XYZ file of C-alpha atoms in Angstrom:
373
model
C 19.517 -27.979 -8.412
C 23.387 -27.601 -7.462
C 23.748 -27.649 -11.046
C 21.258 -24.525 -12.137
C 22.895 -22.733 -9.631
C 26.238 -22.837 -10.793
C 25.292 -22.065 -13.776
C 23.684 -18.983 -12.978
C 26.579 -18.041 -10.783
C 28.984 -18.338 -13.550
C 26.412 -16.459 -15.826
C 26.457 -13.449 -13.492
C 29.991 -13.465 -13.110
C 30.685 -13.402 -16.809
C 27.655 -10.366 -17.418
C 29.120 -8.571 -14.418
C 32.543 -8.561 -16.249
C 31.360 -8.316 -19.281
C 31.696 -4.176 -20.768
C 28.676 -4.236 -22.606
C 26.905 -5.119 -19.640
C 27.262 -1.873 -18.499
C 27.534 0.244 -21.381
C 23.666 -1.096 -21.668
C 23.223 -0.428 -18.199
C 25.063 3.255 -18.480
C 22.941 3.716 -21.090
C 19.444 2.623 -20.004
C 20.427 5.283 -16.710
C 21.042 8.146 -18.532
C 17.476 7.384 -21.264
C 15.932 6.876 -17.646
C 17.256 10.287 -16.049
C 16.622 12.052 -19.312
C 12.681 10.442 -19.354
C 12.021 11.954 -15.972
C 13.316 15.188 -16.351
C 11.400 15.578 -19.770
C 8.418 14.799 -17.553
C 8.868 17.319 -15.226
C 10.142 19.387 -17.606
C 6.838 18.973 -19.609
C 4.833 19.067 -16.750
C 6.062 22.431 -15.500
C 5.580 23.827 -18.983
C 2.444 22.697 -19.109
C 0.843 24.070 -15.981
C 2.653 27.752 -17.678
C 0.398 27.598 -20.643
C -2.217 30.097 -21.214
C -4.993 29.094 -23.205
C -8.219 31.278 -25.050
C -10.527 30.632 -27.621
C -13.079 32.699 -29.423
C -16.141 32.519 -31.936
C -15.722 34.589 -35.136
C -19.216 36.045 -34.340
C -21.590 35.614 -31.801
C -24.669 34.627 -33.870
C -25.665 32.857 -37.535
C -28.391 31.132 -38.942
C -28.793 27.301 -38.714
C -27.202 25.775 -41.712
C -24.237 28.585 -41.480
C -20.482 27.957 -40.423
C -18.498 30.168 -38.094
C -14.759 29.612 -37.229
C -13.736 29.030 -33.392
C -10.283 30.373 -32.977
C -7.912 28.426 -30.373
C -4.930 29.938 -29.441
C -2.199 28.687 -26.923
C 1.069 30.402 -25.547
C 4.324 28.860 -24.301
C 5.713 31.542 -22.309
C 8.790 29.872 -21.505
C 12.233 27.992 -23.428
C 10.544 24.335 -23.378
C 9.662 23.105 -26.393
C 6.246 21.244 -25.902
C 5.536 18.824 -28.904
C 2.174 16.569 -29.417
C -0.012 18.554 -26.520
C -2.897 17.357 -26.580
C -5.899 19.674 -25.724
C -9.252 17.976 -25.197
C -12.553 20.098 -25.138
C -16.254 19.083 -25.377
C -19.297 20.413 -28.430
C -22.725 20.444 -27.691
C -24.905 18.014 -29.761
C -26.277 19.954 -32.846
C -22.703 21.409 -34.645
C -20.803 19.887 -37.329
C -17.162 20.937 -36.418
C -14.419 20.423 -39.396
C -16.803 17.448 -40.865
C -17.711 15.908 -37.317
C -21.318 15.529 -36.986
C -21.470 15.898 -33.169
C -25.208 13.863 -32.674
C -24.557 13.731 -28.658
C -21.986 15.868 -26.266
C -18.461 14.962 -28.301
C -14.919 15.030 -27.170
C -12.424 16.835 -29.765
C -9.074 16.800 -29.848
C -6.857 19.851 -31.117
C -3.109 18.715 -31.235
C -0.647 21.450 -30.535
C 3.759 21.874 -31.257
C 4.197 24.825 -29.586
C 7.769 26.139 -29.624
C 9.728 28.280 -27.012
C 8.639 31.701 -26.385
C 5.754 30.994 -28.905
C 2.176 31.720 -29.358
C -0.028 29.178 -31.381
C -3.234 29.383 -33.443
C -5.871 26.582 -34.468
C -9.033 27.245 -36.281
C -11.717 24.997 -36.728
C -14.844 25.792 -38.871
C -18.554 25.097 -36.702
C -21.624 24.502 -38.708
C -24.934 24.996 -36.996
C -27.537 22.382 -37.569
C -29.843 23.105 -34.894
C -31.439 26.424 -33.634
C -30.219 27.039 -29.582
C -28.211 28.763 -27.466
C -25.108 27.019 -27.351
C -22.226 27.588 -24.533
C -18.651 26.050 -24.408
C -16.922 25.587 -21.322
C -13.575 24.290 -20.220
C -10.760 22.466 -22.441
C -8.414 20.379 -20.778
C -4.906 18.742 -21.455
C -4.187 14.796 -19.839
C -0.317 13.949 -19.511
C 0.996 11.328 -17.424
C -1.866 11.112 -15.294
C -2.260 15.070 -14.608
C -4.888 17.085 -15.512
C -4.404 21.092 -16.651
C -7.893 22.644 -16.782
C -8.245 25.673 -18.502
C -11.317 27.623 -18.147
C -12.586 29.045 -21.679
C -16.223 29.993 -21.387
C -17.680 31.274 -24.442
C -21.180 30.934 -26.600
C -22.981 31.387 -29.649
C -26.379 31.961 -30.671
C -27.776 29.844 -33.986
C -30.900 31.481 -35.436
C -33.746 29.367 -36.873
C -33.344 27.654 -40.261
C -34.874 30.431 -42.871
C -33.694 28.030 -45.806
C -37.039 26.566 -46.856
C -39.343 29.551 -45.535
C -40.254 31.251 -48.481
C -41.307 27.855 -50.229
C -43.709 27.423 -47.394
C -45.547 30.891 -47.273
C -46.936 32.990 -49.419
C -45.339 35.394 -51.411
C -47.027 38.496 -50.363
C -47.135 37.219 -46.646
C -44.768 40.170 -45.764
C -45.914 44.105 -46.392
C -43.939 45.659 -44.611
C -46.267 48.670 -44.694
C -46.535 48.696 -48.266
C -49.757 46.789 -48.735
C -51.976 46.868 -45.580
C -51.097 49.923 -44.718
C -52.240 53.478 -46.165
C -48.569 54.764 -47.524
C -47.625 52.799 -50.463
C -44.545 53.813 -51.583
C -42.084 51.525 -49.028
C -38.542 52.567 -50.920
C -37.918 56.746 -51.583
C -36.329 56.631 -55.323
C -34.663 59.976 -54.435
C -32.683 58.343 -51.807
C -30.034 55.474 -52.918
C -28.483 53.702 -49.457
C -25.991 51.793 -51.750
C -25.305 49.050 -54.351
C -26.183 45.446 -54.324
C -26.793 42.293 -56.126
C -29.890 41.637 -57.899
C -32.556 39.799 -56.338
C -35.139 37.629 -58.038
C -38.574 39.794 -58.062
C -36.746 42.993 -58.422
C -37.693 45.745 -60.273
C -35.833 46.381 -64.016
C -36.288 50.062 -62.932
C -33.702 49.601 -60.121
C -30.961 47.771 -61.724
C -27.878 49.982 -62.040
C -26.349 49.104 -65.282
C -23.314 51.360 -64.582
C -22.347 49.061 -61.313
C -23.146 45.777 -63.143
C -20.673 46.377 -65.894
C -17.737 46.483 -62.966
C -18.774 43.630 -61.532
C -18.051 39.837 -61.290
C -19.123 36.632 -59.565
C -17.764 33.279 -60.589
C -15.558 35.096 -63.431
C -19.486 36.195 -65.003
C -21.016 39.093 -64.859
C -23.579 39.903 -62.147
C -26.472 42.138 -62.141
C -26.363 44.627 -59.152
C -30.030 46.814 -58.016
C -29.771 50.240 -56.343
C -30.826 49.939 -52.647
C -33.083 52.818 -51.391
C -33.455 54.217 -48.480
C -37.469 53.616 -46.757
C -39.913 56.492 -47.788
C -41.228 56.383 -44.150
C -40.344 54.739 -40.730
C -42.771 52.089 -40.192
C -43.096 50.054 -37.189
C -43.733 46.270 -37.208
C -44.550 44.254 -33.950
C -44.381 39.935 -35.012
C -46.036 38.583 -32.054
C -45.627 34.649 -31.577
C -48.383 32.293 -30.268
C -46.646 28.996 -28.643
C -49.753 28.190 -27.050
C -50.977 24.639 -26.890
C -54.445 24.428 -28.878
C -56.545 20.930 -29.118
C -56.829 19.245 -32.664
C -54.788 21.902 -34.450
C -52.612 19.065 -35.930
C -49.559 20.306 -35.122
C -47.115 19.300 -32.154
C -45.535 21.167 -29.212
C -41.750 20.956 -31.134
C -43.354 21.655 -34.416
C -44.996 24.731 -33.792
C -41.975 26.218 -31.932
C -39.892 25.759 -34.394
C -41.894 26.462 -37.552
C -43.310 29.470 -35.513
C -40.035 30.723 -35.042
C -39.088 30.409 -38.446
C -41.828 32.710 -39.406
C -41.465 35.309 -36.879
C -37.460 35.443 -37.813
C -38.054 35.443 -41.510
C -40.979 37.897 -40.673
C -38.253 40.002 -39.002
C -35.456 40.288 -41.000
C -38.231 41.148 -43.997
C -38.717 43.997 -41.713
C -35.154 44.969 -41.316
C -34.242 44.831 -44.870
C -36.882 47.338 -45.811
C -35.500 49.778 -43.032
C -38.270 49.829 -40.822
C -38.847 49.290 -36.877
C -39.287 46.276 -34.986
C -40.072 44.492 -31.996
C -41.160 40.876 -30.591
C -43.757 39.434 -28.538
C -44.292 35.848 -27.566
C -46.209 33.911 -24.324
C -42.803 31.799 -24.196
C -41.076 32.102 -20.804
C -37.396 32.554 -21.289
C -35.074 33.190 -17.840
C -37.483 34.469 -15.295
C -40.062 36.204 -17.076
C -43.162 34.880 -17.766
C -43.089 36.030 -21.314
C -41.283 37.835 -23.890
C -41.809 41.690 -25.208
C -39.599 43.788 -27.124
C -40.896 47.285 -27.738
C -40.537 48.278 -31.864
C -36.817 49.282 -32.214
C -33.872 49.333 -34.711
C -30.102 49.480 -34.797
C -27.542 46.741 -34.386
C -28.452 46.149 -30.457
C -32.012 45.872 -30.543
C -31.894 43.640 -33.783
C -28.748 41.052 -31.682
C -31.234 41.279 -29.205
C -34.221 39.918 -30.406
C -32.701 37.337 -32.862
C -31.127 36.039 -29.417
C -34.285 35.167 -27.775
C -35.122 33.373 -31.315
C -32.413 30.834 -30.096
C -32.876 31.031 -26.326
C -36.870 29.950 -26.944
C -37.225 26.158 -25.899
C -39.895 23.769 -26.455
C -39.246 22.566 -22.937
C -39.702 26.347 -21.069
C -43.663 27.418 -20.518
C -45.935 28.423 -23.437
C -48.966 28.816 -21.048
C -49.109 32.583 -20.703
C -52.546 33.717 -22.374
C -52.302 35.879 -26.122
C -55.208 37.828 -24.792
C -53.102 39.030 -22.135
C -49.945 39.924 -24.532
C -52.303 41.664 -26.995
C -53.649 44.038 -23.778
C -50.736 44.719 -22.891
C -48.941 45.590 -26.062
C -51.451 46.601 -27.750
C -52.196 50.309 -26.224
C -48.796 51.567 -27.075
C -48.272 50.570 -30.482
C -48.537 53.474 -32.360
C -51.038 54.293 -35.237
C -50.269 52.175 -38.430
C -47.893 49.766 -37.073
C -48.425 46.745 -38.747
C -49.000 43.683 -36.588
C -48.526 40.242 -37.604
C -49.837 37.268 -35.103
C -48.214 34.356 -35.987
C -50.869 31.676 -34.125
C -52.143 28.158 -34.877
C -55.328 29.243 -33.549
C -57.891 31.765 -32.849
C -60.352 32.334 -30.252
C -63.169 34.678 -29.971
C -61.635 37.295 -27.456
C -58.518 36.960 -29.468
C -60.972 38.416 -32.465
C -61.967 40.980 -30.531
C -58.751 42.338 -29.526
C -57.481 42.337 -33.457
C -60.819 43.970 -34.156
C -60.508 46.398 -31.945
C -57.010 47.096 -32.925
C -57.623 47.726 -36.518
C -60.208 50.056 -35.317
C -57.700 51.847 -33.535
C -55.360 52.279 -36.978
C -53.342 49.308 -36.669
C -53.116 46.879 -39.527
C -53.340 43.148 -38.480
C -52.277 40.316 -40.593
C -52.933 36.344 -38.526
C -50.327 34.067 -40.427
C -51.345 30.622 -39.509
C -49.354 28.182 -38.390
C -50.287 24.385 -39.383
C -48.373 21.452 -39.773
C -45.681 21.449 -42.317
C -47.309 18.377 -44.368
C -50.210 20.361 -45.697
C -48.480 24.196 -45.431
């Protein structure tokens, strides 16, 4: 024991006269001065940084991409390298490649220079209709926790991709065919160029415009677009009812209905005409959902929002007999109404009866199961 100890004893002795001994020691000081004065440094940088984000739009289709914008600012001289800002998707979005199946943590990493003002972008697809709302982000260093409050939201529309191979093609008139007036575009009246659609007429193709223009390096076709010979209303109403041994479930028919009544109204708003939206779906506080026939770029945001804000969880129990008296008296003369139901009853027959005696036209799409639509 005597032994160890002198050993160790003339150990220290030698490392306590030894100059690299404290040259390392010097050393390992100064590396541990300059560590803690980074982190306070960093820290106090950190809780300076202003944070925002934003949505390129505010609605698209399911199966469309969007780009979320983040942008961070370092207002003062520290140079802040490898911040890490954490912030959470909703399940339902692909962001850059990510398939997020459940509530996902993402990481954007930020070098932000002094005095400087950075930008990330990442690109969101939708994959599922809903209403979809981002909260905070936050940023973990060294145990402390910046919160930044970000709030923002997006609507995605239902899925219109594989609509047209599941109804018929002349489900949509638009005024042309059930009602009286048969002349839907006004060939006096040109409201611009575009690119030809299958099913167009040759009459309509603009051979001056197509000449002058390219798409993939080859030459594409473009159609005049004219303006609508008359104003015609449209009111889609939605049935979300639950029917007995209709074959089709309580998600199904929300979102297939859905499907129709959005492909039914943008139909509508490509021909120019008016129109509104009626469902027994409770959405917030009401009971159900009616939007009066309308146009323009607000009442069109409007009604594609409750699209997405419809849930097959929220009430469906409000009667159609009910909607259809109450919308039904103010709809004026030769609006076209389309009832987009899995099922029809007898006082429902009466009411549509009754409402193409008073001059309205009335088309029932039915909604079945997708396996035999």
């Amino acid at each position: 024991m005597e032994a160890v100890l002198l050993h160790l004893a003339d150990f220290l002795s030698r490392l306590l006269i030894s100059p690299v001994f404290w040259i390392t020691l010097l050393i390992a000081l100064v590396l541990g001065f300059l560590a803690l004065g980074y982190t306070r440094l960093k820290l106090s940088a950190l809780g300076n940084l202003t944070y925002e984000r934003s949505f390129s739009t505010d609605g698209i289709f399911v199966g469309d991409t969007l780009e979320m914008t983040e942008i961070i600012c370092n207002p003062g001289w520290f140079p802040l390298l490898n911040v890490k800002m954490d912030f959470f998707m909703p399940s339902g979005l692909t962001v850059d490649g990510i398939v997020c199946k459940e509530y996902r943590k993402l990481t954007s990493v930020f070098y932000i220079p002094p005095y400087a003002t950075v930008k990330k972008t990442h690109v969101v697809q939708a994959d599922r209709r809903d209403h979809y709302r981002l909260q905070n982000a936050v940023v973990i260093y060294r145990k402390h926790e910046f919160l930044f409050t970000s709030d923002l939201d997006f609507y995605a529309y239902p899925d219109l991709s594989d609509v047209d191979a599941r109804l018929s093609p002349d489900l949509y008139h638009a005024g042309n065919a059930i009602s009286d007036q048969k002349y839907m575009e006004d060939p006096f009246f040109i409201a611009g160029i575009r690119p030809y659609m299958a099913g167009d007429p040759m009459r309509s193709i603009n051979f001056k415009a197509s000449v002058r223009s390219f798409s993939g390096g080859a030459r594409q076709l473009m159609c005049n677009h004219y303006d609508s010979s008359r104003n015609y209303d449209s009111m889609i109403v939605l049935d979300l009812a639950s029917y007995p041994d209709t074959g089709i479930d309580g998600e199904e028919q929300v979102e297939t209905g859905l499907q129709y009544a959005c492909y039914l109204f943008c139909q509508a708003l490509q021909n120019g005409g008016r129109v509104g939206f009626s469902s027994n779906c409770a959405v917030g506080s009401a009971n159900y959902i009616h939007i009066p026939c309308g146009s323009g770029e607000y009442h069109t945001k409007h009604i594609l929002e409750r699209f997405a804000e419809i849930s097959c969880y929220g009430a469906h129990n409000y009667s159609m007999v009910n909607i259809l008296g109450r919308i039904l008296p103010e709809l004026p003369t030769g609006t076209d109404l389309y009832l987009v139901t899995p099922f029809v009853d007898e006082k429902t027959s009466d009411l549509l009866r009754y409402a193409t005696r008073l001059g309205r036209n009335v088309r029932v799409i039915p909604l079945r199961t997708r396996r035999f639509a």
